[in-house]
Amino acid sequence: MAELGVNIDHVATIRQARMGIEPEPLQAALIAEQNGADQITIHLREDRRHIQDRDLKLMRRVIQTKLNLEMAANSEMVIIAKSILPDIVTLVPEKREELTTEGGLNMEMKNLKEKIDELKSAGIIVSVFIEPEPEMIKLADKFGCNAVEIHTGCYANLKNTKEINEEISKIEKAAKLIKSAGMKVVAGHGLNYHNVLPLVKIGLIEEFNIGHSIISRSIFTGLAEAVSSMKQLLG
Ligand code: PXP
């Protein structure tokens, strides 16, 4: 069974809409863990639009599974990661004006290898969020990444069956390449209770990071049910 990372940024987004104290993301993390999540994923953005530094500190102390910190590959974030020590850091591209992470990380960005080395030497597992492109995967391997998270946003946005099938085979080829290089195969972004199934069927993806669809469903079913239903699909 593939592992499920539940992204709870969206809970923090609702809290920040009123700059108040509810809903509490930590409570969401605990409910997710109690209902089958294998890890909690949070993105500390440069503009702190949802997850705050206090959330990261609290999660580190309280959650019992794994903490996956998504962050930009910059010096400020590397310092924070080295002081909090999440289990995993997933390096993502970040633009202030975007609604959510758009596109994968450019593995050719300046000083990326140094940032990866610094995180790894602090004992943190390093994953990179990239497009299913062989050149990017080869660089992830060359830079010593432990895992690659395939950006599934393009797949999730497609409507045409032929294009969807082409994207699935691209993701499958990428997964094979990642696995053959000895890195963990992860996927995420835009996945929901329907479009995750063809990716599960590939049989090579070891972990999925899913947020928006789980939190959206939880409004109607409660978070426990939303997490456990997704977890069942990954089996
Ligand atoms: N993985 C990464 C690297 C992401 O940036 C995000 C969005 O924050 C997700 C997974 C989850 O995406 P979604 O909320 O669309 O499920």
JSON list of C-alpha atoms and ligand atoms in Angstrom, two decimals:
[
{"chain": "A", "resi": 1, "resn": "MET", "atom": "CA", "xyz": [0.00, 0.00, 0.00]},
{"chain": "A", "resi": 2, "resn": "ALA", "atom": "CA", "xyz": [1.29, 3.46, -0.86]},
{"chain": "A", "resi": 3, "resn": "GLU", "atom": "CA", "xyz": [1.77, 5.91, 1.98]},
{"chain": "A", "resi": 4, "resn": "LEU", "atom": "CA", "xyz": [-0.48, 8.93, 2.40]},
{"chain": "A", "resi": 5, "resn": "GLY", "atom": "CA", "xyz": [0.88, 12.34, 3.30]},
{"chain": "A", "resi": 6, "resn": "VAL", "atom": "CA", "xyz": [-1.96, 14.67, 4.25]},
{"chain": "A", "resi": 7, "resn": "ASN", "atom": "CA", "xyz": [-1.31, 18.32, 3.42]},
{"chain": "A", "resi": 8, "resn": "ILE", "atom": "CA", "xyz": [-3.05, 20.50, 6.00]},
{"chain": "A", "resi": 9, "resn": "ASP", "atom": "CA", "xyz": [-2.08, 23.95, 4.67]},
{"chain": "A", "resi": 10, "resn": "HIS", "atom": "CA", "xyz": [-5.71, 24.44, 3.68]},
{"chain": "A", "resi": 11, "resn": "VAL", "atom": "CA", "xyz": [-6.81, 24.29, 7.31]},
{"chain": "A", "resi": 12, "resn": "ALA", "atom": "CA", "xyz": [-4.36, 27.08, 8.09]},
{"chain": "A", "resi": 13, "resn": "THR", "atom": "CA", "xyz": [-5.69, 29.05, 5.11]},
{"chain": "A", "resi": 14, "resn": "ILE", "atom": "CA", "xyz": [-9.14, 29.13, 6.72]},
{"chain": "A", "resi": 15, "resn": "ARG", "atom": "CA", "xyz": [-7.67, 30.21, 10.06]},
{"chain": "A", "resi": 16, "resn": "GLN", "atom": "CA", "xyz": [-5.65, 32.98, 8.41]},
{"chain": "A", "resi": 17, "resn": "ALA", "atom": "CA", "xyz": [-8.77, 34.30, 6.68]},
{"chain": "A", "resi": 18, "resn": "ARG", "atom": "CA", "xyz": [-9.69, 35.75, 10.09]},
{"chain": "A", "resi": 19, "resn": "MET", "atom": "CA", "xyz": [-6.16, 35.85, 11.52]},
{"chain": "A", "resi": 20, "resn": "GLY", "atom": "CA", "xyz": [-7.63, 34.02, 14.48]},
{"chain": "A", "resi": 21, "resn": "ILE", "atom": "CA", "xyz": [-7.13, 30.77, 16.35]},
{"chain": "A", "resi": 22, "resn": "GLU", "atom": "CA", "xyz": [-9.49, 28.39, 14.55]},
{"chain": "A", "resi": 23, "resn": "PRO", "atom": "CA", "xyz": [-9.48, 25.95, 12.89]},
{"chain": "A", "resi": 24, "resn": "GLU", "atom": "CA", "xyz": [-6.30, 24.67, 14.51]},
{"chain": "A", "resi": 25, "resn": "PRO", "atom": "CA", "xyz": [-4.01, 22.89, 12.01]},
{"chain": "A", "resi": 26, "resn": "LEU", "atom": "CA", "xyz": [-2.47, 20.79, 14.76]},
{"chain": "A", "resi": 27, "resn": "GLN", "atom": "CA", "xyz": [-5.87, 19.30, 15.53]},
{"chain": "A", "resi": 28, "resn": "ALA", "atom": "CA", "xyz": [-6.22, 18.43, 11.83]},
{"chain": "A", "resi": 29, "resn": "ALA", "atom": "CA", "xyz": [-2.79, 16.79, 11.88]},
{"chain": "A", "resi": 30, "resn": "LEU", "atom": "CA", "xyz": [-3.71, 14.60, 14.84]},
{"chain": "A", "resi": 31, "resn": "ILE", "atom": "CA", "xyz": [-7.04, 13.53, 13.32]},
{"chain": "A", "resi": 32, "resn": "ALA", "atom": "CA", "xyz": [-5.26, 12.74, 10.04]},
{"chain": "A", "resi": 33, "resn": "GLU", "atom": "CA", "xyz": [-2.68, 10.62, 11.86]},
{"chain": "A", "resi": 34, "resn": "GLN", "atom": "CA", "xyz": [-5.36, 8.79, 13.81]},
{"chain": "A", "resi": 35, "resn": "ASN", "atom": "CA", "xyz": [-7.16, 7.90, 10.61]},
{"chain": "A", "resi": 36, "resn": "GLY", "atom": "CA", "xyz": [-4.38, 6.52, 8.48]},
{"chain": "A", "resi": 37, "resn": "ALA", "atom": "CA", "xyz": [-2.11, 9.36, 7.41]},
{"chain": "A", "resi": 38, "resn": "ASP", "atom": "CA", "xyz": [1.49, 8.19, 7.24]},
{"chain": "A", "resi": 39, "resn": "GLN", "atom": "CA", "xyz": [2.82, 11.71, 7.33]},
{"chain": "A", "resi": 40, "resn": "ILE", "atom": "CA", "xyz": [1.76, 15.31, 7.73]},
{"chain": "A", "resi": 41, "resn": "THR", "atom": "CA", "xyz": [2.81, 17.71, 5.01]},
{"chain": "A", "resi": 42, "resn": "ILE", "atom": "CA", "xyz": [2.97, 21.46, 5.52]},
{"chain": "A", "resi": 43, "resn": "HIS", "atom": "CA", "xyz": [4.34, 24.26, 3.37]},
{"chain": "A", "resi": 44, "resn": "LEU", "atom": "CA", "xyz": [5.91, 27.18, 5.20]},
{"chain": "A", "resi": 45, "resn": "ARG", "atom": "CA", "xyz": [5.71, 29.86, 2.54]},
{"chain": "A", "resi": 46, "resn": "GLU", "atom": "CA", "xyz": [7.88, 32.93, 2.42]},
{"chain": "A", "resi": 47, "resn": "ASP", "atom": "CA", "xyz": [4.76, 35.15, 2.80]},
{"chain": "A", "resi": 48, "resn": "ARG", "atom": "CA", "xyz": [3.34, 32.95, 5.64]},
{"chain": "A", "resi": 49, "resn": "ARG", "atom": "CA", "xyz": [-0.05, 33.03, 3.96]},
{"chain": "A", "resi": 50, "resn": "HIS", "atom": "CA", "xyz": [-1.20, 29.84, 5.68]},
{"chain": "A", "resi": 51, "resn": "ILE", "atom": "CA", "xyz": [1.19, 27.78, 7.84]},
{"chain": "A", "resi": 52, "resn": "GLN", "atom": "CA", "xyz": [2.96, 29.89, 10.48]},
{"chain": "A", "resi": 53, "resn": "ASP", "atom": "CA", "xyz": [6.29, 29.27, 12.21]},
{"chain": "A", "resi": 54, "resn": "ARG", "atom": "CA", "xyz": [4.42, 28.33, 15.41]},
{"chain": "A", "resi": 55, "resn": "ASP", "atom": "CA", "xyz": [2.53, 25.60, 13.50]},
{"chain": "A", "resi": 56, "resn": "LEU", "atom": "CA", "xyz": [5.79, 24.09, 12.34]},
{"chain": "A", "resi": 57, "resn": "LYS", "atom": "CA", "xyz": [7.22, 24.13, 15.87]},
{"chain": "A", "resi": 58, "resn": "LEU", "atom": "CA", "xyz": [4.07, 22.60, 17.37]},
{"chain": "A", "resi": 59, "resn": "MET", "atom": "CA", "xyz": [3.82, 19.88, 14.71]},
{"chain": "A", "resi": 60, "resn": "ARG", "atom": "CA", "xyz": [7.45, 18.91, 15.26]},
{"chain": "A", "resi": 61, "resn": "ARG", "atom": "CA", "xyz": [6.76, 18.37, 18.94]},
{"chain": "A", "resi": 62, "resn": "VAL", "atom": "CA", "xyz": [3.41, 16.62, 18.71]},
{"chain": "A", "resi": 63, "resn": "ILE", "atom": "CA", "xyz": [2.93, 14.54, 15.59]},
{"chain": "A", "resi": 64, "resn": "GLN", "atom": "CA", "xyz": [3.95, 10.91, 15.83]},
{"chain": "A", "resi": 65, "resn": "THR", "atom": "CA", "xyz": [4.25, 9.90, 12.17]},
{"chain": "A", "resi": 66, "resn": "LYS", "atom": "CA", "xyz": [6.55, 11.89, 9.88]},
{"chain": "A", "resi": 67, "resn": "LEU", "atom": "CA", "xyz": [6.70, 15.61, 9.27]},
{"chain": "A", "resi": 68, "resn": "ASN", "atom": "CA", "xyz": [7.27, 16.64, 5.67]},
{"chain": "A", "resi": 69, "resn": "LEU", "atom": "CA", "xyz": [8.15, 20.33, 5.33]},
{"chain": "A", "resi": 70, "resn": "GLU", "atom": "CA", "xyz": [7.65, 21.80, 1.87]},
{"chain": "A", "resi": 71, "resn": "MET", "atom": "CA", "xyz": [9.75, 24.90, 1.41]},
{"chain": "A", "resi": 72, "resn": "ALA", "atom": "CA", "xyz": [11.61, 27.06, -1.05]},
{"chain": "A", "resi": 73, "resn": "ALA", "atom": "CA", "xyz": [15.30, 26.31, -1.52]},
{"chain": "A", "resi": 74, "resn": "ASN", "atom": "CA", "xyz": [16.56, 29.51, 0.05]},
{"chain": "A", "resi": 75, "resn": "SER", "atom": "CA", "xyz": [18.83, 30.34, 2.98]},
{"chain": "A", "resi": 76, "resn": "GLU", "atom": "CA", "xyz": [16.04, 31.52, 5.33]},
{"chain": "A", "resi": 77, "resn": "MET", "atom": "CA", "xyz": [14.18, 28.22, 4.95]},
{"chain": "A", "resi": 78, "resn": "VAL", "atom": "CA", "xyz": [17.30, 26.07, 5.25]},
{"chain": "A", "resi": 79, "resn": "ILE", "atom": "CA", "xyz": [18.10, 27.78, 8.58]},
{"chain": "A", "resi": 80, "resn": "ILE", "atom": "CA", "xyz": [14.54, 27.11, 9.82]},
{"chain": "A", "resi": 81, "resn": "ALA", "atom": "CA", "xyz": [14.64, 23.47, 8.68]},
{"chain": "A", "resi": 82, "resn": "LYS", "atom": "CA", "xyz": [17.97, 22.91, 10.39]},
{"chain": "A", "resi": 83, "resn": "SER", "atom": "CA", "xyz": [16.62, 24.25, 13.67]},
{"chain": "A", "resi": 84, "resn": "ILE", "atom": "CA", "xyz": [13.26, 22.42, 13.59]},
{"chain": "A", "resi": 85, "resn": "LEU", "atom": "CA", "xyz": [14.50, 19.19, 11.96]},
{"chain": "A", "resi": 86, "resn": "PRO", "atom": "CA", "xyz": [11.46, 17.87, 10.07]},
{"chain": "A", "resi": 87, "resn": "ASP", "atom": "CA", "xyz": [11.85, 14.25, 8.95]},
{"chain": "A", "resi": 88, "resn": "ILE", "atom": "CA", "xyz": [11.67, 15.25, 5.30]},
{"chain": "A", "resi": 89, "resn": "VAL", "atom": "CA", "xyz": [12.12, 18.49, 3.42]},
{"chain": "A", "resi": 90, "resn": "THR", "atom": "CA", "xyz": [10.48, 18.75, 0.01]},
{"chain": "A", "resi": 91, "resn": "LEU", "atom": "CA", "xyz": [12.03, 21.56, -1.99]},
{"chain": "A", "resi": 92, "resn": "VAL", "atom": "CA", "xyz": [9.45, 23.38, -4.09]},
{"chain": "A", "resi": 93, "resn": "PRO", "atom": "CA", "xyz": [9.52, 26.44, -6.35]},
{"chain": "A", "resi": 94, "resn": "GLU", "atom": "CA", "xyz": [7.80, 29.46, -4.87]},
{"chain": "A", "resi": 95, "resn": "LYS", "atom": "CA", "xyz": [6.40, 32.62, -6.38]},
{"chain": "A", "resi": 96, "resn": "ARG", "atom": "CA", "xyz": [4.57, 35.20, -4.28]},
{"chain": "A", "resi": 97, "resn": "GLU", "atom": "CA", "xyz": [1.87, 35.82, -6.86]},
{"chain": "A", "resi": 98, "resn": "GLU", "atom": "CA", "xyz": [0.86, 32.16, -7.34]},
{"chain": "A", "resi": 99, "resn": "LEU", "atom": "CA", "xyz": [-2.34, 30.70, -5.84]},
{"chain": "A", "resi": 100, "resn": "THR", "atom": "CA", "xyz": [-0.59, 27.41, -5.13]},
{"chain": "A", "resi": 101, "resn": "THR", "atom": "CA", "xyz": [2.70, 25.82, -6.19]},
{"chain": "A", "resi": 102, "resn": "GLU", "atom": "CA", "xyz": [2.82, 26.04, -9.96]},
{"chain": "A", "resi": 103, "resn": "GLY", "atom": "CA", "xyz": [5.21, 23.83, -11.90]},
{"chain": "A", "resi": 104, "resn": "GLY", "atom": "CA", "xyz": [8.12, 21.82, -10.63]},
{"chain": "A", "resi": 105, "resn": "LEU", "atom": "CA", "xyz": [11.43, 22.98, -9.20]},
{"chain": "A", "resi": 106, "resn": "ASN", "atom": "CA", "xyz": [14.11, 23.96, -11.70]},
{"chain": "A", "resi": 107, "resn": "MET", "atom": "CA", "xyz": [16.96, 21.64, -10.73]},
{"chain": "A", "resi": 108, "resn": "GLU", "atom": "CA", "xyz": [19.37, 23.98, -12.50]},
{"chain": "A", "resi": 109, "resn": "MET", "atom": "CA", "xyz": [18.71, 26.82, -10.05]},
{"chain": "A", "resi": 110, "resn": "LYS", "atom": "CA", "xyz": [21.75, 28.44, -8.46]},
{"chain": "A", "resi": 111, "resn": "ASN", "atom": "CA", "xyz": [23.19, 26.86, -5.29]},
{"chain": "A", "resi": 112, "resn": "LEU", "atom": "CA", "xyz": [20.61, 24.06, -5.17]},
{"chain": "A", "resi": 113, "resn": "LYS", "atom": "CA", "xyz": [23.18, 21.31, -4.60]},
{"chain": "A", "resi": 114, "resn": "GLU", "atom": "CA", "xyz": [24.64, 23.27, -1.63]},
{"chain": "A", "resi": 115, "resn": "LYS", "atom": "CA", "xyz": [21.17, 23.59, -0.05]},
{"chain": "A", "resi": 116, "resn": "ILE", "atom": "CA", "xyz": [20.52, 19.86, -0.53]},
{"chain": "A", "resi": 117, "resn": "ASP", "atom": "CA", "xyz": [23.89, 19.00, 1.02]},
{"chain": "A", "resi": 118, "resn": "GLU", "atom": "CA", "xyz": [23.27, 21.29, 3.99]},
{"chain": "A", "resi": 119, "resn": "LEU", "atom": "CA", "xyz": [19.87, 19.70, 4.71]},
{"chain": "A", "resi": 120, "resn": "LYS", "atom": "CA", "xyz": [21.21, 16.18, 4.29]},
{"chain": "A", "resi": 121, "resn": "SER", "atom": "CA", "xyz": [24.13, 16.85, 6.59]},
{"chain": "A", "resi": 122, "resn": "ALA", "atom": "CA", "xyz": [21.58, 17.88, 9.27]},
{"chain": "A", "resi": 123, "resn": "GLY", "atom": "CA", "xyz": [20.08, 14.37, 8.93]},
{"chain": "A", "resi": 124, "resn": "ILE", "atom": "CA", "xyz": [17.02, 15.49, 6.96]},
{"chain": "A", "resi": 125, "resn": "ILE", "atom": "CA", "xyz": [15.67, 13.36, 4.09]},
{"chain": "A", "resi": 126, "resn": "VAL", "atom": "CA", "xyz": [15.53, 15.54, 0.98]},
{"chain": "A", "resi": 127, "resn": "SER", "atom": "CA", "xyz": [12.88, 15.30, -1.71]},
{"chain": "A", "resi": 128, "resn": "VAL", "atom": "CA", "xyz": [12.44, 17.57, -4.71]},
{"chain": "A", "resi": 129, "resn": "PHE", "atom": "CA", "xyz": [9.13, 18.45, -6.35]},
{"chain": "A", "resi": 130, "resn": "ILE", "atom": "CA", "xyz": [9.71, 18.28, -10.09]},
{"chain": "A", "resi": 131, "resn": "GLU", "atom": "CA", "xyz": [7.97, 17.71, -13.39]},
{"chain": "A", "resi": 132, "resn": "PRO", "atom": "CA", "xyz": [8.11, 14.14, -14.75]},
{"chain": "A", "resi": 133, "resn": "GLU", "atom": "CA", "xyz": [11.06, 15.08, -16.96]},
{"chain": "A", "resi": 134, "resn": "PRO", "atom": "CA", "xyz": [14.08, 12.73, -17.32]},
{"chain": "A", "resi": 135, "resn": "GLU", "atom": "CA", "xyz": [16.60, 15.60, -17.24]},
{"chain": "A", "resi": 136, "resn": "MET", "atom": "CA", "xyz": [15.25, 16.89, -13.92]},
{"chain": "A", "resi": 137, "resn": "ILE", "atom": "CA", "xyz": [15.23, 13.37, -12.43]},
{"chain": "A", "resi": 138, "resn": "LYS", "atom": "CA", "xyz": [18.83, 12.79, -13.51]},
{"chain": "A", "resi": 139, "resn": "LEU", "atom": "CA", "xyz": [19.86, 16.01, -11.75]},
{"chain": "A", "resi": 140, "resn": "ALA", "atom": "CA", "xyz": [17.95, 14.97, -8.59]},
{"chain": "A", "resi": 141, "resn": "ASP", "atom": "CA", "xyz": [19.97, 11.75, -8.62]},
{"chain": "A", "resi": 142, "resn": "LYS", "atom": "CA", "xyz": [23.23, 13.57, -9.32]},
{"chain": "A", "resi": 143, "resn": "PHE", "atom": "CA", "xyz": [22.59, 15.95, -6.40]},
{"chain": "A", "resi": 144, "resn": "GLY", "atom": "CA", "xyz": [21.99, 13.06, -4.00]},
{"chain": "A", "resi": 145, "resn": "CYS", "atom": "CA", "xyz": [18.26, 13.54, -3.37]},
{"chain": "A", "resi": 146, "resn": "ASN", "atom": "CA", "xyz": [16.61, 10.77, -1.36]},
{"chain": "A", "resi": 147, "resn": "ALA", "atom": "CA", "xyz": [13.22, 11.11, -3.04]},
{"chain": "A", "resi": 148, "resn": "VAL", "atom": "CA", "xyz": [11.49, 12.75, -5.97]},
{"chain": "A", "resi": 149, "resn": "GLU", "atom": "CA", "xyz": [7.92, 14.02, -5.79]},
{"chain": "A", "resi": 150, "resn": "ILE", "atom": "CA", "xyz": [6.44, 14.03, -9.28]},
{"chain": "A", "resi": 151, "resn": "HIS", "atom": "CA", "xyz": [4.32, 17.13, -9.90]},
{"chain": "A", "resi": 152, "resn": "THR", "atom": "CA", "xyz": [0.91, 15.80, -10.94]},
{"chain": "A", "resi": 153, "resn": "GLY", "atom": "CA", "xyz": [-0.69, 19.21, -11.42]},
{"chain": "A", "resi": 154, "resn": "CYS", "atom": "CA", "xyz": [-0.57, 19.02, -15.21]},
{"chain": "A", "resi": 155, "resn": "TYR", "atom": "CA", "xyz": [-2.13, 15.52, -15.15]},
{"chain": "A", "resi": 156, "resn": "ALA", "atom": "CA", "xyz": [-4.85, 16.72, -12.75]},
{"chain": "A", "resi": 157, "resn": "ASN", "atom": "CA", "xyz": [-5.82, 19.65, -14.98]},
{"chain": "A", "resi": 158, "resn": "LEU", "atom": "CA", "xyz": [-6.25, 17.65, -18.19]},
{"chain": "A", "resi": 159, "resn": "LYS", "atom": "CA", "xyz": [-9.74, 16.91, -19.52]},
{"chain": "A", "resi": 160, "resn": "ASN", "atom": "CA", "xyz": [-9.03, 15.02, -22.74]},
{"chain": "A", "resi": 161, "resn": "THR", "atom": "CA", "xyz": [-8.71, 11.21, -22.34]},
{"chain": "A", "resi": 162, "resn": "LYS", "atom": "CA", "xyz": [-5.89, 10.85, -24.87]},
{"chain": "A", "resi": 163, "resn": "GLU", "atom": "CA", "xyz": [-3.87, 13.58, -23.18]},
{"chain": "A", "resi": 164, "resn": "ILE", "atom": "CA", "xyz": [-4.59, 12.10, -19.75]},
{"chain": "A", "resi": 165, "resn": "ASN", "atom": "CA", "xyz": [-3.31, 8.70, -20.89]},
{"chain": "A", "resi": 166, "resn": "GLU", "atom": "CA", "xyz": [-0.19, 10.28, -22.37]},
{"chain": "A", "resi": 167, "resn": "GLU", "atom": "CA", "xyz": [0.49, 12.09, -19.10]},
{"chain": "A", "resi": 168, "resn": "ILE", "atom": "CA", "xyz": [-0.02, 8.87, -17.11]},
{"chain": "A", "resi": 169, "resn": "SER", "atom": "CA", "xyz": [2.56, 7.10, -19.25]},
{"chain": "A", "resi": 170, "resn": "LYS", "atom": "CA", "xyz": [4.95, 10.05, -18.78]},
{"chain": "A", "resi": 171, "resn": "ILE", "atom": "CA", "xyz": [4.47, 9.76, -15.00]},
{"chain": "A", "resi": 172, "resn": "GLU", "atom": "CA", "xyz": [5.02, 6.00, -15.18]},
{"chain": "A", "resi": 173, "resn": "LYS", "atom": "CA", "xyz": [8.28, 6.43, -17.12]},
{"chain": "A", "resi": 174, "resn": "ALA", "atom": "CA", "xyz": [9.41, 9.05, -14.60]},
{"chain": "A", "resi": 175, "resn": "ALA", "atom": "CA", "xyz": [8.54, 6.73, -11.70]},
{"chain": "A", "resi": 176, "resn": "LYS", "atom": "CA", "xyz": [10.64, 3.94, -13.27]},
{"chain": "A", "resi": 177, "resn": "LEU", "atom": "CA", "xyz": [13.59, 6.27, -13.70]},
{"chain": "A", "resi": 178, "resn": "ILE", "atom": "CA", "xyz": [13.35, 7.54, -10.11]},
{"chain": "A", "resi": 179, "resn": "LYS", "atom": "CA", "xyz": [13.11, 4.00, -8.75]},
{"chain": "A", "resi": 180, "resn": "SER", "atom": "CA", "xyz": [15.97, 2.69, -10.86]},
{"chain": "A", "resi": 181, "resn": "ALA", "atom": "CA", "xyz": [18.14, 5.51, -9.48]},
{"chain": "A", "resi": 182, "resn": "GLY", "atom": "CA", "xyz": [17.33, 4.25, -5.96]},
{"chain": "A", "resi": 183, "resn": "MET", "atom": "CA", "xyz": [15.21, 7.25, -4.93]},
{"chain": "A", "resi": 184, "resn": "LYS", "atom": "CA", "xyz": [11.76, 7.09, -3.34]},
{"chain": "A", "resi": 185, "resn": "VAL", "atom": "CA", "xyz": [8.89, 7.71, -5.78]},
{"chain": "A", "resi": 186, "resn": "VAL", "atom": "CA", "xyz": [6.38, 10.26, -4.50]},
{"chain": "A", "resi": 187, "resn": "ALA", "atom": "CA", "xyz": [3.56, 12.10, -6.31]},
{"chain": "A", "resi": 188, "resn": "GLY", "atom": "CA", "xyz": [1.33, 15.02, -5.49]},
{"chain": "A", "resi": 189, "resn": "HIS", "atom": "CA", "xyz": [-0.65, 18.11, -6.41]},
{"chain": "A", "resi": 190, "resn": "GLY", "atom": "CA", "xyz": [-4.21, 18.30, -7.64]},
{"chain": "A", "resi": 191, "resn": "LEU", "atom": "CA", "xyz": [-4.98, 14.68, -6.79]},
{"chain": "A", "resi": 192, "resn": "ASN", "atom": "CA", "xyz": [-8.47, 13.69, -5.68]},
{"chain": "A", "resi": 193, "resn": "TYR", "atom": "CA", "xyz": [-10.60, 10.62, -4.96]},
{"chain": "A", "resi": 194, "resn": "HIS", "atom": "CA", "xyz": [-11.00, 9.93, -8.70]},
{"chain": "A", "resi": 195, "resn": "ASN", "atom": "CA", "xyz": [-7.81, 10.90, -10.50]},
{"chain": "A", "resi": 196, "resn": "VAL", "atom": "CA", "xyz": [-5.54, 9.22, -7.95]},
{"chain": "A", "resi": 197, "resn": "LEU", "atom": "CA", "xyz": [-6.66, 5.73, -9.01]},
{"chain": "A", "resi": 198, "resn": "PRO", "atom": "CA", "xyz": [-4.81, 5.44, -12.36]},
{"chain": "A", "resi": 199, "resn": "LEU", "atom": "CA", "xyz": [-1.64, 6.57, -10.59]},
{"chain": "A", "resi": 200, "resn": "VAL", "atom": "CA", "xyz": [-2.10, 4.00, -7.82]},
{"chain": "A", "resi": 201, "resn": "LYS", "atom": "CA", "xyz": [-2.48, 1.36, -10.57]},
{"chain": "A", "resi": 202, "resn": "ILE", "atom": "CA", "xyz": [0.98, 2.17, -11.94]},
{"chain": "A", "resi": 203, "resn": "GLY", "atom": "CA", "xyz": [2.16, 0.35, -8.82]},
{"chain": "A", "resi": 204, "resn": "LEU", "atom": "CA", "xyz": [5.43, 2.27, -8.51]},
{"chain": "A", "resi": 205, "resn": "ILE", "atom": "CA", "xyz": [4.42, 5.34, -6.53]},
{"chain": "A", "resi": 206, "resn": "GLU", "atom": "CA", "xyz": [5.33, 4.81, -2.88]},
{"chain": "A", "resi": 207, "resn": "GLU", "atom": "CA", "xyz": [3.74, 7.92, -1.41]},
{"chain": "A", "resi": 208, "resn": "PHE", "atom": "CA", "xyz": [1.08, 10.46, -2.32]},
{"chain": "A", "resi": 209, "resn": "ASN", "atom": "CA", "xyz": [0.82, 13.95, -0.81]},
{"chain": "A", "resi": 210, "resn": "ILE", "atom": "CA", "xyz": [-2.76, 15.15, -0.99]},
{"chain": "A", "resi": 211, "resn": "GLY", "atom": "CA", "xyz": [-4.38, 18.19, 0.56]},
{"chain": "A", "resi": 212, "resn": "HIS", "atom": "CA", "xyz": [-7.08, 20.19, -1.16]},
{"chain": "A", "resi": 213, "resn": "SER", "atom": "CA", "xyz": [-9.42, 17.33, -2.04]},
{"chain": "A", "resi": 214, "resn": "ILE", "atom": "CA", "xyz": [-9.20, 15.77, 1.44]},
{"chain": "A", "resi": 215, "resn": "ILE", "atom": "CA", "xyz": [-9.85, 19.04, 3.27]},
{"chain": "A", "resi": 216, "resn": "SER", "atom": "CA", "xyz": [-12.66, 19.89, 0.82]},
{"chain": "A", "resi": 217, "resn": "ARG", "atom": "CA", "xyz": [-14.34, 16.56, 1.44]},
{"chain": "A", "resi": 218, "resn": "SER", "atom": "CA", "xyz": [-13.90, 16.91, 5.18]},
{"chain": "A", "resi": 219, "resn": "ILE", "atom": "CA", "xyz": [-16.29, 19.88, 5.20]},
{"chain": "A", "resi": 220, "resn": "PHE", "atom": "CA", "xyz": [-19.08, 17.44, 4.44]},
{"chain": "A", "resi": 221, "resn": "THR", "atom": "CA", "xyz": [-17.89, 14.16, 5.94]},
{"chain": "A", "resi": 222, "resn": "GLY", "atom": "CA", "xyz": [-15.51, 15.16, 8.69]},
{"chain": "A", "resi": 223, "resn": "LEU", "atom": "CA", "xyz": [-11.76, 14.85, 8.43]},
{"chain": "A", "resi": 224, "resn": "ALA", "atom": "CA", "xyz": [-11.52, 11.33, 9.87]},
{"chain": "A", "resi": 225, "resn": "GLU", "atom": "CA", "xyz": [-13.73, 9.91, 7.11]},
{"chain": "A", "resi": 226, "resn": "ALA", "atom": "CA", "xyz": [-12.06, 11.99, 4.40]},
{"chain": "A", "resi": 227, "resn": "VAL", "atom": "CA", "xyz": [-8.59, 10.74, 5.34]},
{"chain": "A", "resi": 228, "resn": "SER", "atom": "CA", "xyz": [-9.55, 7.09, 5.82]},
{"chain": "A", "resi": 229, "resn": "SER", "atom": "CA", "xyz": [-11.43, 6.97, 2.47]},
{"chain": "A", "resi": 230, "resn": "MET", "atom": "CA", "xyz": [-8.37, 8.32, 0.66]},
{"chain": "A", "resi": 231, "resn": "LYS", "atom": "CA", "xyz": [-6.11, 5.91, 2.49]},
{"chain": "A", "resi": 232, "resn": "GLN", "atom": "CA", "xyz": [-8.30, 3.00, 1.37]},
{"chain": "A", "resi": 233, "resn": "LEU", "atom": "CA", "xyz": [-7.95, 4.07, -2.27]},
{"chain": "A", "resi": 234, "resn": "LEU", "atom": "CA", "xyz": [-4.17, 3.88, -2.00]},
{"chain": "A", "resi": 235, "resn": "GLY", "atom": "CA", "xyz": [-4.43, 0.18, -1.21]},
{"chain": "B", "resi": 1, "resn": "PXP", "atom": "N1", "xyz": [2.81, 18.25, -2.95]},
{"chain": "B", "resi": 1, "resn": "PXP", "atom": "C1", "xyz": [3.37, 19.47, -3.06]},
{"chain": "B", "resi": 1, "resn": "PXP", "atom": "C2", "xyz": [4.84, 19.56, -3.26]},
{"chain": "B", "resi": 1, "resn": "PXP", "atom": "C3", "xyz": [2.60, 20.65, -2.96]},
{"chain": "B", "resi": 1, "resn": "PXP", "atom": "O1", "xyz": [3.16, 21.86, -3.07]},
{"chain": "B", "resi": 1, "resn": "PXP", "atom": "C4", "xyz": [1.21, 20.52, -2.71]},
{"chain": "B", "resi": 1, "resn": "PXP", "atom": "C5", "xyz": [0.38, 21.76, -2.54]},
{"chain": "B", "resi": 1, "resn": "PXP", "atom": "O2", "xyz": [0.79, 22.49, -1.43]},
{"chain": "B", "resi": 1, "resn": "PXP", "atom": "C6", "xyz": [0.66, 19.23, -2.58]},
{"chain": "B", "resi": 1, "resn": "PXP", "atom": "C7", "xyz": [1.49, 18.12, -2.74]},
{"chain": "B", "resi": 1, "resn": "PXP", "atom": "C8", "xyz": [-0.79, 19.02, -2.31]},
{"chain": "B", "resi": 1, "resn": "PXP", "atom": "O3", "xyz": [-1.53, 19.51, -3.37]},
{"chain": "B", "resi": 1, "resn": "PXP", "atom": "P1", "xyz": [-3.12, 19.56, -3.28]},
{"chain": "B", "resi": 1, "resn": "PXP", "atom": "O4", "xyz": [-3.47, 20.48, -2.17]},
{"chain": "B", "resi": 1, "resn": "PXP", "atom": "O5", "xyz": [-3.52, 20.05, -4.63]},
{"chain": "B", "resi": 1, "resn": "PXP", "atom": "O6", "xyz": [-3.58, 18.15, -3.00]}
]
